[in-house]
XYZ file of C-alpha atoms in Angstrom:
631
model
C 53.626 70.666 11.069
C 52.407 67.444 12.600
C 50.014 67.623 15.517
C 51.792 66.397 18.633
C 50.427 64.246 21.473
C 51.616 63.711 25.007
C 53.157 60.273 24.832
C 53.628 59.486 28.485
C 50.994 56.835 29.201
C 48.837 57.621 32.195
C 47.084 54.391 33.258
C 44.006 55.478 35.172
C 41.838 52.373 35.352
C 39.045 52.996 37.805
C 35.529 51.894 38.257
C 32.531 54.131 37.955
C 31.021 52.872 41.175
C 27.435 52.184 40.276
C 26.742 49.182 42.492
C 27.445 49.882 46.154
C 30.922 51.173 45.415
C 32.687 52.669 48.367
C 34.247 56.135 48.474
C 38.001 55.886 48.104
C 40.169 57.781 50.548
C 42.503 60.401 49.139
C 46.002 59.343 48.178
C 49.359 61.040 48.753
C 51.688 60.968 45.719
C 55.077 59.317 46.120
C 58.023 59.764 43.777
C 59.199 56.178 43.348
C 60.399 54.477 40.170
C 59.029 57.314 38.087
C 60.548 57.574 34.580
C 62.503 60.812 34.049
C 60.673 61.438 30.776
C 57.309 61.384 32.575
C 54.611 58.772 32.877
C 53.520 56.071 35.286
C 55.537 55.275 38.389
C 53.685 52.013 38.967
C 50.846 50.009 37.453
C 47.602 48.448 38.585
C 47.589 44.968 40.041
C 45.237 42.314 38.744
C 41.828 42.469 40.453
C 39.682 39.572 41.601
C 35.915 39.501 41.341
C 34.013 39.742 44.648
C 37.174 40.606 46.574
C 38.123 44.061 47.907
C 40.567 46.005 45.793
C 42.631 49.052 46.781
C 45.501 50.417 44.704
C 47.292 53.762 44.401
C 48.844 54.734 41.045
C 51.434 57.529 40.912
C 52.403 59.461 37.763
C 55.125 62.003 37.005
C 54.541 65.185 34.956
C 57.876 66.866 34.061
C 57.858 70.572 33.216
C 59.738 69.946 29.971
C 59.150 66.991 27.634
C 62.255 65.935 25.693
C 61.200 62.509 24.495
C 62.359 62.169 20.859
C 58.999 60.787 19.820
C 57.278 63.945 21.101
C 59.825 66.211 19.471
C 59.577 64.308 16.188
C 55.834 64.788 16.038
C 55.970 68.510 16.682
C 59.348 69.038 14.923
C 60.353 71.245 17.809
C 63.198 71.582 20.282
C 61.157 70.935 23.461
C 57.615 70.909 24.873
C 56.639 72.851 27.974
C 53.881 71.147 29.975
C 51.871 73.824 31.767
C 48.692 72.174 33.061
C 46.940 68.772 33.092
C 43.248 68.260 33.853
C 41.917 64.688 34.065
C 38.277 64.783 32.964
C 37.054 61.210 33.248
C 37.445 57.462 32.896
C 35.255 55.026 30.984
C 35.022 51.309 30.303
C 35.503 50.282 33.918
C 33.952 47.188 35.543
C 31.097 47.770 37.964
C 31.931 47.814 41.638
C 35.035 50.065 41.817
C 35.366 53.810 42.102
C 38.336 56.168 42.096
C 39.531 59.337 43.809
C 41.993 61.780 42.228
C 44.588 63.629 44.240
C 44.089 67.372 43.891
C 40.787 66.700 42.065
C 42.714 65.722 38.963
C 43.976 69.259 38.235
C 47.724 69.832 38.123
C 49.599 73.116 37.544
C 52.896 71.649 36.470
C 54.809 74.912 36.231
C 53.856 75.740 39.828
C 55.310 72.488 41.129
C 52.509 69.909 40.648
C 54.842 67.351 39.134
C 53.590 64.252 40.983
C 49.971 63.105 40.965
C 48.146 60.018 42.141
C 44.811 58.245 41.925
C 43.332 55.652 44.279
C 41.119 52.835 42.999
C 39.005 50.883 45.453
C 35.872 48.809 45.805
C 34.866 45.303 44.832
C 34.702 44.356 41.147
C 31.704 42.164 40.467
C 32.242 40.412 37.137
C 35.449 38.794 35.845
C 36.701 39.906 32.466
C 39.182 41.932 30.489
C 38.108 45.581 30.499
C 39.239 48.197 27.979
C 39.682 51.389 29.957
C 39.862 54.893 28.462
C 41.290 57.888 30.348
C 40.379 61.391 29.164
C 42.331 64.569 29.931
C 43.022 68.063 28.676
C 46.592 69.380 28.397
C 47.925 72.901 28.070
C 51.334 72.787 26.321
C 53.771 74.998 24.459
C 55.985 73.580 21.714
C 59.246 75.552 21.434
C 61.201 75.868 18.221
C 58.823 74.363 15.723
C 59.196 75.130 12.040
C 56.691 77.943 12.498
C 58.016 79.136 15.847
C 56.614 78.544 19.303
C 53.143 76.977 19.351
C 50.722 77.248 22.289
C 47.895 74.752 22.585
C 45.263 74.931 25.355
C 42.808 72.186 26.281
C 44.458 69.771 23.918
C 42.303 66.617 24.319
C 44.133 63.364 24.984
C 42.888 59.791 25.356
C 44.837 56.872 26.747
C 43.782 53.252 26.590
C 44.735 50.237 28.588
C 43.171 47.075 29.961
C 42.233 45.944 33.457
C 42.040 42.198 34.049
C 39.510 41.081 36.664
C 40.058 37.428 37.481
C 37.387 35.129 38.931
C 37.021 34.931 42.671
C 38.906 31.942 44.062
C 37.997 32.548 47.715
C 34.792 30.526 47.969
C 34.176 27.578 45.701
C 35.406 27.529 42.119
C 34.486 29.816 39.283
C 37.049 28.959 36.614
C 35.459 25.583 35.830
C 32.163 23.743 36.158
C 31.653 20.204 37.388
C 28.179 19.241 36.217
C 24.884 18.995 38.043
C 25.686 16.188 40.501
C 27.326 18.494 43.034
C 30.714 17.891 44.624
C 29.757 15.365 47.295
C 27.778 12.146 47.287
C 27.421 8.763 48.906
C 29.474 5.819 47.645
C 30.281 7.321 44.203
C 29.876 10.451 42.108
C 30.469 11.524 38.521
C 31.610 15.073 37.790
C 31.689 16.681 34.357
C 34.743 18.949 34.289
C 34.767 21.932 31.948
C 37.164 24.881 32.093
C 35.474 28.256 31.549
C 38.130 30.893 31.014
C 40.201 31.590 27.937
C 42.615 34.421 27.338
C 41.334 37.035 24.869
C 42.319 36.595 21.239
C 45.066 36.141 20.154
C 46.587 34.979 23.440
C 46.892 31.279 24.151
C 45.518 29.473 27.192
C 46.684 26.194 28.699
C 44.875 24.038 31.226
C 46.595 21.849 33.789
C 44.243 19.498 35.638
C 45.134 17.413 38.662
C 42.073 15.209 38.943
C 42.778 14.191 42.529
C 42.773 10.471 41.717
C 46.330 10.190 40.435
C 45.372 11.303 36.915
C 46.086 14.542 35.081
C 44.806 16.215 31.939
C 45.635 19.209 29.770
C 42.336 19.247 27.932
C 40.043 22.207 28.399
C 37.196 19.769 29.044
C 38.403 16.440 30.472
C 34.780 15.244 30.502
C 33.120 12.936 33.006
C 35.330 11.633 35.817
C 34.066 8.994 38.272
C 35.037 8.875 41.947
C 34.236 6.003 44.325
C 34.608 5.690 48.089
C 37.191 3.048 48.910
C 36.627 3.157 52.664
C 33.631 1.880 54.586
C 34.272 4.045 57.642
C 35.389 7.507 56.489
C 34.920 9.937 53.587
C 37.350 9.967 50.670
C 38.361 13.437 49.449
C 39.602 13.999 45.897
C 41.075 17.515 45.430
C 40.397 18.450 41.801
C 42.694 21.322 40.867
C 42.692 23.361 37.666
C 45.477 25.782 36.851
C 44.500 28.045 33.966
C 47.450 29.899 32.450
C 47.059 32.887 30.143
C 50.158 33.238 27.983
C 51.382 36.731 27.182
C 52.969 37.467 23.853
C 56.396 39.053 23.990
C 58.579 40.779 21.457
C 61.587 38.496 21.434
C 63.581 39.965 18.541
C 63.548 42.846 16.045
C 65.524 42.312 12.856
C 66.175 45.136 10.405
C 67.255 43.453 7.213
C 67.817 46.647 5.248
C 67.366 50.400 5.594
C 66.993 52.029 2.178
C 66.210 55.653 3.007
C 64.397 58.148 5.168
C 67.355 59.365 7.225
C 68.820 62.161 5.086
C 69.870 65.111 7.313
C 72.950 66.974 8.493
C 74.377 63.895 10.192
C 73.790 61.631 7.167
C 73.853 63.840 4.050
C 72.195 62.207 1.095
C 70.511 59.561 3.239
C 72.328 56.724 1.518
C 74.372 53.989 3.104
C 77.943 54.362 1.962
C 81.302 53.677 3.498
C 81.344 55.415 6.862
C 77.807 56.758 6.475
C 74.739 54.935 7.686
C 71.702 55.138 9.901
C 71.723 54.789 13.668
C 68.496 52.798 13.946
C 66.471 52.010 17.040
C 62.920 50.759 17.635
C 59.879 51.858 19.563
C 56.635 50.174 20.676
C 54.784 53.115 22.156
C 51.926 50.932 23.416
C 54.461 48.947 25.425
C 56.543 51.898 26.596
C 59.508 50.312 24.802
C 62.339 52.406 23.388
C 65.804 50.904 22.823
C 67.572 54.056 21.709
C 70.347 53.222 24.138
C 71.100 50.134 22.038
C 70.862 51.714 18.611
C 72.881 50.410 15.706
C 75.687 52.764 14.744
C 76.171 53.765 11.058
C 74.451 50.569 9.994
C 71.957 49.972 7.219
C 71.611 46.194 7.095
C 71.402 43.056 9.191
C 70.655 44.872 12.439
C 69.401 42.575 15.225
C 67.945 43.474 18.595
C 67.831 40.110 20.396
C 66.474 38.776 23.711
C 64.120 41.716 24.172
C 61.301 39.818 25.972
C 59.017 42.867 25.969
C 55.597 41.827 27.312
C 52.470 42.669 25.297
C 49.165 43.239 27.155
C 46.530 40.497 26.972
C 44.124 40.817 24.087
C 46.409 42.940 21.923
C 46.008 41.714 18.350
C 48.010 44.367 16.505
C 50.827 46.634 17.521
C 52.705 49.470 15.835
C 56.469 49.248 15.437
C 58.303 52.522 14.854
C 61.823 52.535 13.418
C 63.924 55.610 14.076
C 67.258 57.004 13.087
C 69.030 58.616 16.057
C 70.534 62.029 15.495
C 72.289 64.492 17.770
C 69.362 66.903 17.903
C 69.201 70.722 17.988
C 70.879 73.170 18.150
C 73.847 71.568 16.336
C 72.040 68.643 14.798
C 68.618 67.486 13.748
C 65.845 65.622 15.502
C 65.607 61.865 15.141
C 64.184 60.635 11.843
C 61.120 58.397 11.760
C 61.937 55.722 9.189
C 58.469 54.218 9.254
C 55.553 52.920 11.283
C 54.576 49.265 10.730
C 51.374 47.661 11.960
C 52.135 44.096 13.000
C 49.714 41.245 13.575
C 50.687 39.411 16.744
C 51.154 35.635 16.512
C 53.660 33.042 17.585
C 56.653 33.220 15.300
C 57.901 35.745 12.763
C 55.997 38.721 11.354
C 57.542 40.488 8.375
C 57.317 44.231 7.769
C 58.433 46.562 4.977
C 57.989 50.005 3.400
C 60.030 52.280 1.153
C 62.579 52.967 3.886
C 63.179 49.610 5.588
C 62.169 45.964 5.817
C 62.791 43.056 8.172
C 60.835 41.022 10.723
C 59.740 40.904 14.333
C 59.790 37.614 16.218
C 57.052 37.032 18.802
C 57.209 34.474 21.577
C 55.003 33.560 24.526
C 55.572 33.498 28.254
C 53.288 32.366 31.067
C 51.413 35.349 32.450
C 48.217 35.419 34.461
C 47.633 32.174 36.364
C 44.359 31.110 38.009
C 44.476 28.086 40.315
C 41.350 26.709 41.950
C 40.643 23.493 43.830
C 37.333 21.698 44.247
C 37.248 19.014 46.930
C 35.127 16.158 45.623
C 33.987 14.269 48.724
C 32.612 10.737 48.496
C 31.092 9.563 51.766
C 30.570 5.920 52.739
C 27.176 4.439 53.348
C 26.489 3.607 56.995
C 27.148 -0.016 57.899
C 24.036 -1.964 56.916
C 21.996 -2.287 60.111
C 20.436 -5.480 61.452
C 17.110 -5.412 63.290
C 17.109 -7.475 66.468
C 14.241 -8.153 68.867
C 13.971 -9.278 72.469
C 11.977 -12.185 71.002
C 10.779 -13.167 67.565
C 7.480 -14.135 69.167
C 5.482 -12.635 71.979
C 2.379 -13.481 73.961
C -0.868 -11.790 73.076
C -0.816 -9.758 76.270
C 2.872 -8.780 76.034
C 5.185 -6.770 73.738
C 8.716 -6.984 72.313
C 11.648 -4.538 72.209
C 13.038 -3.922 68.727
C 16.507 -2.387 68.332
C 19.676 -2.286 66.184
C 22.751 -4.460 66.395
C 25.268 -1.539 66.281
C 25.741 1.920 67.718
C 24.378 4.428 65.206
C 24.863 7.643 67.153
C 24.796 10.671 64.876
C 22.111 9.061 62.697
C 18.386 9.458 62.266
C 16.032 6.489 62.051
C 13.043 5.616 59.893
C 11.176 2.513 61.074
C 8.695 0.590 58.962
C 6.219 -2.187 59.766
C 5.376 -3.842 56.475
C 4.578 -0.774 54.342
C 3.630 1.497 57.243
C 6.044 4.270 58.242
C 6.125 4.416 62.050
C 6.200 8.142 62.695
C 6.462 7.745 66.480
C 9.543 5.495 66.304
C 12.419 7.992 66.108
C 15.107 6.275 68.202
C 17.353 3.258 67.711
C 14.854 1.122 69.650
C 11.164 0.977 70.458
C 8.570 -1.382 71.950
C 5.673 -2.875 70.011
C 2.804 -5.339 70.456
C 2.049 -5.411 66.725
C 2.909 -8.386 64.527
C 4.517 -7.819 61.154
C 7.789 -7.424 59.257
C 10.024 -4.644 60.568
C 12.918 -2.776 58.931
C 14.861 0.441 59.569
C 16.588 3.064 57.409
C 19.493 4.927 59.095
C 20.711 8.309 57.819
C 24.058 9.879 58.723
C 23.166 13.376 59.939
C 26.404 14.958 58.676
C 26.584 13.339 55.231
C 22.988 12.385 54.447
C 24.098 8.884 53.430
C 21.591 6.110 54.132
C 21.562 2.360 54.642
C 18.593 0.054 55.057
C 18.229 -3.189 56.986
C 16.530 -6.367 55.894
C 13.135 -7.365 57.229
C 12.619 -8.878 60.700
C 9.422 -10.869 61.256
C 7.675 -10.609 64.626
C 4.905 -13.142 65.472
C 2.236 -12.882 68.169
C 1.460 -16.167 69.987
C -1.999 -17.173 71.279
C -2.314 -16.922 75.055
C -4.834 -18.448 77.466
C -7.768 -16.379 78.631
C -6.439 -13.684 80.946
C -8.874 -14.730 83.705
C -9.372 -18.415 84.607
C -11.049 -20.133 87.580
C -10.883 -23.511 89.346
C -14.088 -25.535 89.919
C -14.621 -28.871 91.755
C -16.970 -31.623 90.585
C -16.665 -33.816 93.715
C -13.783 -35.928 92.486
C -11.597 -33.554 90.496
C -10.661 -29.916 90.235
C -10.830 -28.462 86.754
C -9.982 -25.204 84.913
C -12.589 -22.983 83.307
C -12.521 -21.594 80.706
C -10.000 -23.954 79.133
C -8.578 -23.149 75.662
C -8.590 -25.459 72.693
C -5.845 -27.925 71.911
C -2.226 -26.812 72.249
C -2.478 -25.817 75.916
C -1.560 -27.513 79.176
C -1.833 -26.814 82.943
C 0.669 -26.555 85.768
C -1.258 -27.501 88.942
C -0.238 -26.310 92.415
C -1.501 -27.877 95.695
C -0.784 -25.960 98.842
C 1.824 -23.961 96.918
C 3.713 -26.961 95.514
C 3.866 -27.976 91.846
C 2.016 -31.216 91.144
C 4.294 -33.157 88.772
C 2.950 -35.331 86.018
C -0.505 -33.681 86.056
C -0.870 -31.204 83.139
C -4.399 -31.748 81.922
C -7.584 -29.785 82.413
C -8.612 -32.034 85.362
C -6.733 -32.761 88.566
C -7.918 -35.642 90.812
C -8.839 -34.377 94.284
C -5.682 -34.474 96.430
C -7.392 -33.615 99.724
C -8.503 -30.500 101.524
C -6.316 -27.527 100.711
C -5.444 -24.703 98.363
C -5.427 -25.339 94.631
C -4.039 -23.071 91.876
C -3.644 -23.572 88.119
C -1.457 -21.989 85.414
C -2.587 -22.605 81.833
C 0.141 -22.234 79.138
C 0.706 -22.618 75.410
C 2.634 -25.864 74.938
C 4.725 -24.381 72.093
C 5.478 -21.159 73.990
C 5.329 -21.974 77.730
C 5.926 -18.333 78.682
C 2.477 -17.479 77.364
C 0.333 -18.424 80.404
C -2.501 -17.315 82.689
C -2.871 -18.044 86.407
C -5.985 -18.637 88.492
C -6.469 -17.376 91.999
C -5.998 -19.798 94.884
C -9.129 -21.899 95.416
C -9.723 -23.692 98.728
C -11.465 -27.035 98.390
C -12.800 -28.620 101.655
C -13.409 -32.350 102.088
C -17.022 -33.556 102.260
C -18.518 -30.629 100.403
C -19.680 -31.211 96.878
C -18.538 -28.591 94.442
C -20.802 -27.787 91.563
C -20.488 -30.403 88.866
C -21.322 -28.027 86.095
C -21.078 -24.318 85.320
C -24.461 -23.263 86.710
C -22.597 -20.988 89.179
C -19.079 -19.810 88.386
C -16.571 -17.050 88.882
C -16.796 -17.082 92.696
C -14.361 -14.431 93.802
C -13.695 -12.857 97.192
C -11.492 -9.781 97.380
C -9.464 -8.491 98.951
C -8.330 -11.678 100.611
C -6.975 -11.359 103.254
C -8.840 -8.192 104.275
C -9.189 -5.727 107.128
C -12.890 -6.417 107.815
C -14.449 -5.445 104.498
C -14.514 -7.574 101.364
C -16.553 -7.995 98.203
C -18.250 -11.206 97.226
C -18.813 -11.790 93.518
C -20.192 -14.731 91.502
C -22.387 -15.404 88.479
C -25.479 -17.619 88.266
C -25.775 -19.164 84.830
C -29.476 -20.007 85.032
C -32.370 -18.791 87.183
C -32.449 -20.840 90.411
C -32.555 -20.638 94.189
C -29.205 -19.780 95.759
C -28.266 -19.918 99.461
C -25.200 -18.013 100.733
C -23.586 -19.500 103.924
C -20.666 -17.937 105.824
C -19.171 -20.110 108.593
C -16.249 -19.711 110.971
C -13.569 -22.336 111.426
C -15.706 -23.957 114.179
C -18.575 -24.562 111.737
C -20.758 -21.856 113.226
C -22.932 -19.886 110.796
C -22.000 -16.214 110.784
C -24.335 -15.106 107.984
C -26.929 -16.664 105.676
C -28.858 -15.247 102.745
C -31.520 -16.889 100.515
C -31.890 -15.740 96.918
C -35.049 -17.046 95.249
C -35.036 -17.505 91.457
C -31.852 -15.473 91.118
C -30.253 -15.049 87.685
C -27.044 -13.219 86.574
C -24.195 -11.613 88.498
C -24.150 -11.233 92.263
C -21.927 -8.528 93.802
C -22.126 -7.551 97.455
C -19.770 -5.821 99.900
C -19.621 -7.665 103.251
C -18.878 -5.721 106.447
C -16.893 -8.061 108.722
C -15.413 -5.513 111.097
C -17.374 -7.037 114.037
C -16.057 -10.518 113.254
C -13.210 -12.070 115.128
C -9.961 -12.231 113.241
C -9.440 -15.613 111.673
C -10.393 -18.009 108.856
C -13.929 -18.159 107.469
C -15.573 -20.286 104.758
C -18.075 -19.062 102.185
C -20.406 -21.578 100.548
C -22.743 -20.975 97.604
C -25.440 -23.707 97.677
C -27.724 -24.631 94.779
C -29.735 -27.701 93.929
C -26.801 -28.882 91.829
C -24.063 -28.526 94.434
C -21.896 -26.077 96.285
C -19.007 -23.621 95.644
C -16.610 -22.853 98.514
C -14.009 -20.250 99.279
C -11.767 -19.593 102.266
C -11.388 -16.025 103.481
C -9.101 -14.505 106.081
C -10.119 -11.517 108.187
C -7.156 -9.789 109.801
């Protein structure tokens, strides 16, 4: 007697949670779409790597098994299923665990006819996993050739596959795009390569939409270039790959001839004669396929089962075809006859089979199955508009500075300023002020895209200015400026507050008693100038003809009764200080004998009457005079 197996396929694909797998909640079995002969009520969905997965699988365990394939193996009338104990699962991807209803122990005869298992967690690695389910079955075969047979703890193993697809939630994982990234400035080249292929012998097709109006069906389209066509906004190119795994299907079974193997009560002699023949049908146990309802009646040749379209799991390279002869079964007939088992190699097209009892062919076809679609947005950003450096002036006076800025609004950018080869770390805005000559440029960087543009160079020149402090002296006939720069400078003279036209030299002919002031300027850059203080020159008093005493300064002027007198004696000599009121009366006098250098003295005039006073510095070479006002 042949050893029998329980041929209802119990798909228990779980994950032995080794890496942070969660504990699955218990499930409640539900009797929906369960086959009457026993087996799975539903199947596992495809899982995705790095995404939560939660699925409940229900299975039905009838008290009596009447499937012809079971009865043929045990040559019995029926099989009583007493108890099922699921002992374990192997070959599962890391990240998922499972929980069995009723701890995986089912007393079928006491009413445990529906069971369930919950799978949950997060699978970590994509792939096609071969899963094995282990169980022990207690069964009784009734009416075998040697009577009733009881088997306890009959070990069973069931195999199936669990497909874990790549995660499509964040980024892409079904193809690579090189080392340049997916975004750049102005242009970018990406190297597109699809990664996933269906397991042998299944076919895979690749459908690329390159996002630039082009398509490809190559696995590796190679290097694709993208360029920004706009100068103001990013260009986005959605690169989409659809990877399709094609499932093989059994499209047709053709039985060319049955030559034997079906001799029994229904077909005595087992030969095809007029009115006597086999009632053939086919089985693919791995696929759960049995077309006994469409058996051929009393037929031994040219039997065709067309348009079957029975899907074959991914990665299945060989499959067993069983041909059977249908009989009426006990007690008035015999069990179905197994004509033969044929191992077929799966490929597109026709696969022939034969043995001593039958021959023919099976036709395989393909149909689109698992589909993975992912999109990578290739973003090409524009460079910022090339900036231009502008300045408040290309030239500036030695004592001044210039403001350097940009010609456009570059908000949302950072700035790197350079003077010649020096990076100006303190210049972090779109403008700054400098008193340094040199060539200036700026690099602007878009803060959101990182794209940069750089200006050309802007030259800034510093212009020579007059001495910051100048004085007016009088030689008896003319007023003159000291110190006076070299060539390239001129003077604006003012007498009693009015500009003297036509007189721009170092000397100004005496115009009479009054207030004199001079502004010395660079003739090429008139804004670069220095101004003297107002000097009062009084008729009849000789001013010093040379620079033996200079820099006479009285401050503050006007004052509130206190002022400082300051002058410098160039050479050692006798100096007399006279202070007179407007009436010519001497208010103060001081004699300095053999005095050299700088004279500084604070004068207390709080007892003086308010009014105008004259200070005279007398030497052997002449006098210096100043007017002072005490308020």
